[in-house]
Amino acid sequence: MVNIQKVAVIGCGFVGSTIAFTLMQRGIFSEMVLLDMNQEKAEGEAMDISHGLPFAHTMEIYAGTYEDIRDAALVIITAGANQKPEETRLDLVQKNTRIMQSVVREICRVGCEGILLVVSNPVDILTYVALRESGFPRERVIGSGTVLDTARLKYLLGRLLKVDSRNVHAFIIGEHGDSELAVWSSANISGIDLEHFRELRGIPREQCSWKEIYEDVRDSAYDIIRCKGATYYGIGIAVARIAECIVRDGETVLPVSVLLKGEYGLEGLCLSIPAIVGQNGAEQVLEIELGREEKEKLEESARQLQEVLKKIW
């Protein structure tokens, strides 16, 4: 029996512990279990986060084992090696594939029937690994995808165009990594075309390079890792948003990593694509309209990931 108010976080490094802290603040769940290879690390994080409960929401937070996640509605997987400076997300694939396989086998062993949300990198590859290893239907195994990349795009566009970033509607899709692409053909500010909005705001065209904005989004993780060693606040908030959409049946459009079954002419791999996210996970993959060049870039992104998958199996 699944407890819709229970979440498990597997992996208590920077990302996992930040996600757990953010979930506590949001008050989405009433019970949260933390797992880590280092049991003391999980216990320490559980205690530290729990000490903030008098200022937040009623919640039970504790370190546990795989047996404790059996009835969790959502299992968030962050376990894996961290990305190092000058290292791409795809460089992590071999070691993190083995870790993901081990984690998912344990999840299946205890009979967990919740939704798996993969955050570990490379997230598109590892979402596919988790899906294949678990045998779950595709809606129950999703990755955090380009939800954070899309938020970065909205933030930078909002700052450039001097508008609330929540009024910016745009997507980053494809690989959560170097081959990702911005869907400029449908980007808008509350329904107003970007170029038209730029003109309305009186911002000179030479000050608005969409190419530079995209490159800043694509490379932002490298910049953060170079400056402070790891990224975790942004992804913590992004994952909390995905969790909220699942628990509260938000039916929200988010670019999560999902298995493609012919959408965009692609199949047999997971890519970050807009999908309806609700209580059943990725309930519907949306085949949005793309420009010719965008479609070519998406296909190239898929080819790169397929080459990586070939090296695993």
Tab-separated table of C-alpha atoms in Angstrom:
chain	number	residue	atom	x	y	z
A	1	MET	CA	0.000	0.000	0.000
A	2	VAL	CA	1.503	3.316	-1.079
A	3	ASN	CA	1.531	6.173	1.432
A	4	ILE	CA	1.059	9.322	-0.672
A	5	GLN	CA	2.491	11.412	2.182
A	6	LYS	CA	5.789	9.501	2.337
A	7	VAL	CA	8.981	10.245	0.408
A	8	ALA	CA	12.384	8.569	0.370
A	9	VAL	CA	15.650	10.252	-0.573
A	10	ILE	CA	18.450	7.872	-1.542
A	11	GLY	CA	21.844	9.549	-1.349
A	12	CYS	CA	22.646	12.188	1.287
A	13	GLY	CA	25.379	14.159	-0.411
A	14	PHE	CA	25.057	17.861	-1.217
A	15	VAL	CA	22.154	17.315	-3.613
A	16	GLY	CA	20.230	14.735	-1.590
A	17	SER	CA	20.472	16.617	1.693
A	18	THR	CA	19.496	19.909	0.024
A	19	ILE	CA	16.459	18.219	-1.543
A	20	ALA	CA	15.481	16.794	1.852
A	21	PHE	CA	15.859	20.221	3.478
A	22	THR	CA	13.785	21.881	0.760
A	23	LEU	CA	11.034	19.247	1.048
A	24	MET	CA	10.886	19.814	4.807
A	25	GLN	CA	10.400	23.535	4.258
A	26	ARG	CA	7.681	22.987	1.645
A	27	GLY	CA	5.599	20.735	3.930
A	28	ILE	CA	4.587	18.487	1.040
A	29	PHE	CA	5.071	15.220	2.954
A	30	SER	CA	4.399	14.034	6.483
A	31	GLU	CA	7.140	11.378	6.481
A	32	MET	CA	10.614	11.341	4.928
A	33	VAL	CA	13.240	8.590	5.133
A	34	LEU	CA	16.872	9.232	4.197
A	35	LEU	CA	19.212	6.512	2.930
A	36	ASP	CA	22.926	6.614	2.285
A	37	MET	CA	25.800	4.126	2.044
A	38	ASN	CA	27.182	5.991	5.049
A	39	GLN	CA	24.459	5.376	7.630
A	40	GLU	CA	25.901	7.944	10.027
A	41	LYS	CA	25.728	10.604	7.310
A	42	ALA	CA	22.028	9.860	6.795
A	43	GLU	CA	21.412	9.961	10.551
A	44	GLY	CA	23.232	13.267	10.884
A	45	GLU	CA	21.289	14.867	8.044
A	46	ALA	CA	17.984	13.584	9.454
A	47	MET	CA	18.766	15.052	12.882
A	48	ASP	CA	19.993	18.373	11.501
A	49	ILE	CA	16.943	18.875	9.273
A	50	SER	CA	14.543	17.712	12.001
A	51	HIS	CA	15.802	20.422	14.343
A	52	GLY	CA	14.170	22.988	12.059
A	53	LEU	CA	10.720	21.398	12.310
A	54	PRO	CA	9.487	23.711	15.122
A	55	PHE	CA	9.737	26.537	12.577
A	56	ALA	CA	8.191	24.607	9.667
A	57	HIS	CA	5.621	21.809	9.298
A	58	THR	CA	4.784	18.674	11.240
A	59	MET	CA	6.827	15.871	9.741
A	60	GLU	CA	8.704	12.714	10.692
A	61	ILE	CA	12.257	12.621	9.334
A	62	TYR	CA	14.598	9.709	9.955
A	63	ALA	CA	17.459	7.659	8.521
A	64	GLY	CA	16.429	4.183	7.429
A	65	THR	CA	17.064	1.181	5.209
A	66	TYR	CA	15.487	-0.037	1.975
A	67	GLU	CA	12.840	-1.878	4.000
A	68	ASP	CA	11.622	1.532	5.195
A	69	ILE	CA	10.862	2.755	1.667
A	70	ARG	CA	8.475	-0.061	0.771
A	71	ASP	CA	5.375	2.164	1.032
A	72	ALA	CA	6.921	5.451	-0.176
A	73	ALA	CA	4.895	7.185	-2.870
A	74	LEU	CA	7.995	8.894	-4.239
A	75	VAL	CA	11.607	7.677	-4.219
A	76	ILE	CA	14.144	10.350	-5.120
A	77	ILE	CA	17.490	8.919	-6.226
A	78	THR	CA	20.543	11.170	-5.958
A	79	ALA	CA	23.135	8.467	-5.230
A	80	GLY	CA	26.236	8.569	-7.387
A	81	ALA	CA	29.602	10.199	-7.951
A	82	ASN	CA	29.668	13.995	-8.203
A	83	GLN	CA	30.666	15.898	-11.317
A	84	LYS	CA	34.179	17.325	-10.981
A	85	PRO	CA	35.549	20.521	-12.541
A	86	GLU	CA	36.160	20.070	-16.298
A	87	GLU	CA	34.213	16.786	-16.216
A	88	THR	CA	31.046	16.433	-18.313
A	89	ARG	CA	27.900	14.752	-17.022
A	90	LEU	CA	28.447	11.957	-19.545
A	91	ASP	CA	31.908	11.271	-18.083
A	92	LEU	CA	30.103	9.937	-15.006
A	93	VAL	CA	28.155	7.304	-16.904
A	94	GLN	CA	30.010	4.056	-16.171
A	95	LYS	CA	30.437	4.397	-12.423
A	96	ASN	CA	27.008	5.876	-11.848
A	97	THR	CA	25.307	3.218	-14.001
A	98	ARG	CA	26.606	0.541	-11.649
A	99	ILE	CA	25.420	2.494	-8.621
A	100	MET	CA	21.971	3.051	-10.168
A	101	GLN	CA	21.559	-0.631	-10.991
A	102	SER	CA	22.402	-1.561	-7.405
A	103	VAL	CA	19.957	0.987	-5.959
A	104	VAL	CA	17.065	-0.009	-8.219
A	105	ARG	CA	17.545	-3.709	-7.490
A	106	GLU	CA	17.139	-2.960	-3.796
A	107	ILE	CA	14.032	-0.859	-4.464
A	108	CYS	CA	12.506	-3.744	-6.396
A	109	ARG	CA	13.573	-6.296	-3.785
A	110	VAL	CA	11.458	-4.621	-1.107
A	111	GLY	CA	8.469	-4.322	-3.445
A	112	CYS	CA	8.252	-0.530	-3.544
A	113	GLU	CA	5.390	0.611	-5.794
A	114	GLY	CA	6.103	4.332	-5.738
A	115	ILE	CA	7.332	6.655	-8.471
A	116	LEU	CA	11.094	6.791	-9.063
A	117	LEU	CA	12.524	10.262	-9.597
A	118	VAL	CA	16.123	10.088	-10.809
A	119	VAL	CA	18.341	13.101	-10.114
A	120	SER	CA	21.808	11.510	-10.402
A	121	ASN	CA	23.837	12.475	-13.477
A	122	PRO	CA	23.917	11.850	-16.371
A	123	VAL	CA	20.211	11.972	-15.609
A	124	ASP	CA	18.812	10.953	-19.024
A	125	ILE	CA	21.067	7.893	-19.210
A	126	LEU	CA	20.436	6.902	-15.594
A	127	THR	CA	16.678	7.343	-15.955
A	128	TYR	CA	16.825	4.806	-18.779
A	129	VAL	CA	18.980	2.506	-16.618
A	130	ALA	CA	16.471	2.759	-13.753
A	131	LEU	CA	13.557	2.115	-16.102
A	132	ARG	CA	15.195	-0.917	-17.667
A	133	GLU	CA	16.407	-2.332	-14.346
A	134	SER	CA	13.048	-1.899	-12.592
A	135	GLY	CA	10.695	-2.975	-15.373
A	136	PHE	CA	8.281	-0.253	-14.199
A	137	PRO	CA	5.971	1.481	-16.704
A	138	ARG	CA	7.520	4.612	-18.179
A	139	GLU	CA	5.274	7.024	-16.278
A	140	ARG	CA	6.644	5.719	-12.950
A	141	VAL	CA	10.331	6.309	-13.768
A	142	ILE	CA	11.213	9.899	-14.585
A	143	GLY	CA	14.299	12.068	-14.329
A	144	SER	CA	14.636	15.649	-13.142
A	145	GLY	CA	15.619	16.333	-16.747
A	146	THR	CA	15.963	19.945	-17.855
A	147	VAL	CA	13.589	21.399	-15.261
A	148	LEU	CA	16.507	23.283	-13.687
A	149	ASP	CA	17.997	24.251	-17.078
A	150	THR	CA	14.614	25.672	-18.057
A	151	ALA	CA	14.462	27.639	-14.805
A	152	ARG	CA	17.924	29.025	-15.558
A	153	LEU	CA	16.736	30.083	-19.010
A	154	LYS	CA	13.666	31.808	-17.567
A	155	TYR	CA	15.759	33.572	-14.930
A	156	LEU	CA	18.285	34.914	-17.440
A	157	LEU	CA	15.611	36.001	-19.914
A	158	GLY	CA	13.667	37.708	-17.142
A	159	ARG	CA	16.754	39.581	-15.987
A	160	LEU	CA	17.688	40.623	-19.541
A	161	LEU	CA	14.166	41.726	-20.525
A	162	LYS	CA	13.410	43.277	-17.115
A	163	VAL	CA	10.352	41.163	-16.429
A	164	ASP	CA	9.286	38.684	-13.747
A	165	SER	CA	10.846	35.338	-14.690
A	166	ARG	CA	7.515	33.675	-13.877
A	167	ASN	CA	6.103	35.463	-16.944
A	168	VAL	CA	8.713	33.818	-19.175
A	169	HIS	CA	7.531	30.729	-21.062
A	170	ALA	CA	10.332	28.751	-22.686
A	171	PHE	CA	11.915	25.297	-22.625
A	172	ILE	CA	15.319	23.698	-22.619
A	173	ILE	CA	14.933	20.152	-23.992
A	174	GLY	CA	17.060	17.188	-25.084
A	175	GLU	CA	19.983	15.954	-23.015
A	176	HIS	CA	20.475	17.528	-19.601
A	177	GLY	CA	23.978	18.419	-20.680
A	178	ASP	CA	26.099	19.831	-23.463
A	179	SER	CA	23.777	18.871	-26.351
A	180	GLU	CA	20.641	20.404	-24.837
A	181	LEU	CA	18.768	23.020	-26.864
A	182	ALA	CA	16.525	25.996	-26.279
A	183	VAL	CA	13.161	25.999	-28.034
A	184	TRP	CA	13.231	29.590	-29.234
A	185	SER	CA	10.457	29.090	-31.799
A	186	SER	CA	7.776	29.017	-29.087
A	187	ALA	CA	9.445	31.129	-26.362
A	188	ASN	CA	7.351	34.078	-25.217
A	189	ILE	CA	6.632	36.509	-22.399
A	190	SER	CA	3.025	35.891	-21.329
A	191	GLY	CA	2.101	35.184	-24.956
A	192	ILE	CA	4.199	38.004	-26.444
A	193	ASP	CA	6.986	37.023	-28.853
A	194	LEU	CA	10.488	37.604	-27.425
A	195	GLU	CA	11.581	40.046	-30.141
A	196	HIS	CA	8.333	41.980	-29.903
A	197	PHE	CA	8.623	42.134	-26.121
A	198	ARG	CA	12.216	43.357	-26.448
A	199	GLU	CA	10.980	46.172	-28.685
A	200	LEU	CA	8.166	47.020	-26.250
A	201	ARG	CA	10.714	47.299	-23.427
A	202	GLY	CA	12.943	49.523	-25.566
A	203	ILE	CA	15.977	47.245	-25.247
A	204	PRO	CA	18.429	47.522	-28.195
A	205	ARG	CA	18.792	44.334	-30.263
A	206	GLU	CA	22.562	44.304	-29.782
A	207	GLN	CA	21.995	43.873	-26.040
A	208	CYS	CA	19.898	40.727	-26.573
A	209	SER	CA	21.866	37.741	-27.792
A	210	TRP	CA	19.682	34.664	-27.461
A	211	LYS	CA	22.726	32.566	-28.378
A	212	GLU	CA	24.677	33.939	-25.417
A	213	ILE	CA	21.721	33.325	-23.101
A	214	TYR	CA	21.587	29.692	-24.248
A	215	GLU	CA	25.334	29.247	-23.763
A	216	ASP	CA	25.117	30.724	-20.267
A	217	VAL	CA	22.372	28.224	-19.416
A	218	ARG	CA	24.272	25.289	-20.905
A	219	ASP	CA	27.520	26.164	-19.139
A	220	SER	CA	26.133	27.416	-15.815
A	221	ALA	CA	26.731	24.126	-13.984
A	222	TYR	CA	30.400	24.195	-15.006
A	223	ASP	CA	30.686	27.781	-13.762
A	224	ILE	CA	29.088	26.942	-10.413
A	225	ILE	CA	31.219	23.822	-9.947
A	226	ARG	CA	34.339	25.839	-10.737
A	227	CYS	CA	33.364	28.492	-8.184
A	228	LYS	CA	32.056	26.369	-5.296
A	229	GLY	CA	32.646	22.718	-6.132
A	230	ALA	CA	29.064	21.534	-6.645
A	231	THR	CA	25.543	22.634	-7.566
A	232	TYR	CA	22.695	21.820	-5.188
A	233	TYR	CA	20.386	24.727	-4.276
A	234	GLY	CA	18.823	25.118	-7.708
A	235	ILE	CA	18.272	21.389	-8.229
A	236	GLY	CA	16.904	21.110	-4.687
A	237	ILE	CA	14.153	23.596	-5.488
A	238	ALA	CA	13.525	22.074	-8.927
A	239	VAL	CA	13.080	18.567	-7.490
A	240	ALA	CA	10.759	19.896	-4.784
A	241	ARG	CA	8.627	21.413	-7.539
A	242	ILE	CA	8.428	18.069	-9.363
A	243	ALA	CA	7.533	16.306	-6.096
A	244	GLU	CA	4.816	18.858	-5.396
A	245	CYS	CA	3.261	18.271	-8.831
A	246	ILE	CA	3.166	14.519	-8.165
A	247	VAL	CA	1.812	14.610	-4.600
A	248	ARG	CA	-0.776	17.319	-5.295
A	249	ASP	CA	-1.663	15.973	-8.757
A	250	GLY	CA	-0.665	19.257	-10.321
A	251	GLU	CA	-0.951	18.065	-13.941
A	252	THR	CA	1.825	20.547	-14.662
A	253	VAL	CA	3.916	20.804	-17.823
A	254	LEU	CA	7.569	20.179	-16.942
A	255	PRO	CA	10.537	19.100	-19.132
A	256	VAL	CA	11.349	15.889	-17.253
A	257	SER	CA	13.399	12.989	-18.574
A	258	VAL	CA	11.051	10.337	-19.959
A	259	LEU	CA	11.189	7.282	-22.188
A	260	LEU	CA	10.281	8.133	-25.769
A	261	LYS	CA	8.081	5.721	-27.712
A	262	GLY	CA	8.009	7.309	-31.136
A	263	GLU	CA	7.484	10.918	-30.070
A	264	TYR	CA	9.597	13.249	-32.247
A	265	GLY	CA	10.475	10.158	-34.287
A	266	LEU	CA	12.619	8.858	-31.414
A	267	GLU	CA	12.413	5.760	-29.232
A	268	GLY	CA	14.444	3.503	-27.003
A	269	LEU	CA	16.002	6.250	-24.890
A	270	CYS	CA	15.084	8.854	-22.272
A	271	LEU	CA	15.262	12.545	-23.114
A	272	SER	CA	14.151	15.677	-21.314
A	273	ILE	CA	10.867	16.563	-22.983
A	274	PRO	CA	7.798	18.530	-21.812
A	275	ALA	CA	5.336	16.188	-20.118
A	276	ILE	CA	2.230	16.395	-17.952
A	277	VAL	CA	3.376	15.580	-14.417
A	278	GLY	CA	0.725	14.454	-11.912
A	279	GLN	CA	-0.027	11.821	-9.300
A	280	ASN	CA	0.842	8.987	-11.710
A	281	GLY	CA	4.199	10.496	-12.684
A	282	ALA	CA	4.811	11.514	-16.304
A	283	GLU	CA	1.212	11.043	-17.373
A	284	GLN	CA	1.609	12.251	-20.951
A	285	VAL	CA	4.611	13.103	-23.103
A	286	LEU	CA	3.897	16.246	-25.126
A	287	GLU	CA	5.060	16.447	-28.717
A	288	ILE	CA	5.444	20.210	-29.021
A	289	GLU	CA	6.048	21.937	-32.338
A	290	LEU	CA	9.704	22.510	-33.164
A	291	GLY	CA	11.424	24.491	-35.884
A	292	ARG	CA	13.461	22.563	-38.473
A	293	GLU	CA	16.796	23.456	-36.875
A	294	GLU	CA	15.466	22.646	-33.407
A	295	LYS	CA	14.284	19.245	-34.561
A	296	GLU	CA	17.715	18.538	-36.044
A	297	LYS	CA	19.418	19.538	-32.801
A	298	LEU	CA	17.071	17.302	-30.794
A	299	GLU	CA	17.859	14.384	-33.097
A	300	GLU	CA	21.588	15.050	-32.690
A	301	SER	CA	21.189	15.152	-28.908
A	302	ALA	CA	19.391	11.804	-29.085
A	303	ARG	CA	22.151	10.321	-31.271
A	304	GLN	CA	24.784	11.280	-28.720
A	305	LEU	CA	22.864	9.631	-25.890
A	306	GLN	CA	22.199	6.515	-27.970
A	307	GLU	CA	25.938	6.153	-28.557
A	308	VAL	CA	26.490	6.251	-24.802
A	309	LEU	CA	23.764	3.646	-24.223
A	310	LYS	CA	25.446	1.327	-26.735
A	311	LYS	CA	28.578	1.360	-24.585
A	312	ILE	CA	26.596	0.266	-21.516
A	313	TRP	CA	24.744	-2.649	-23.129
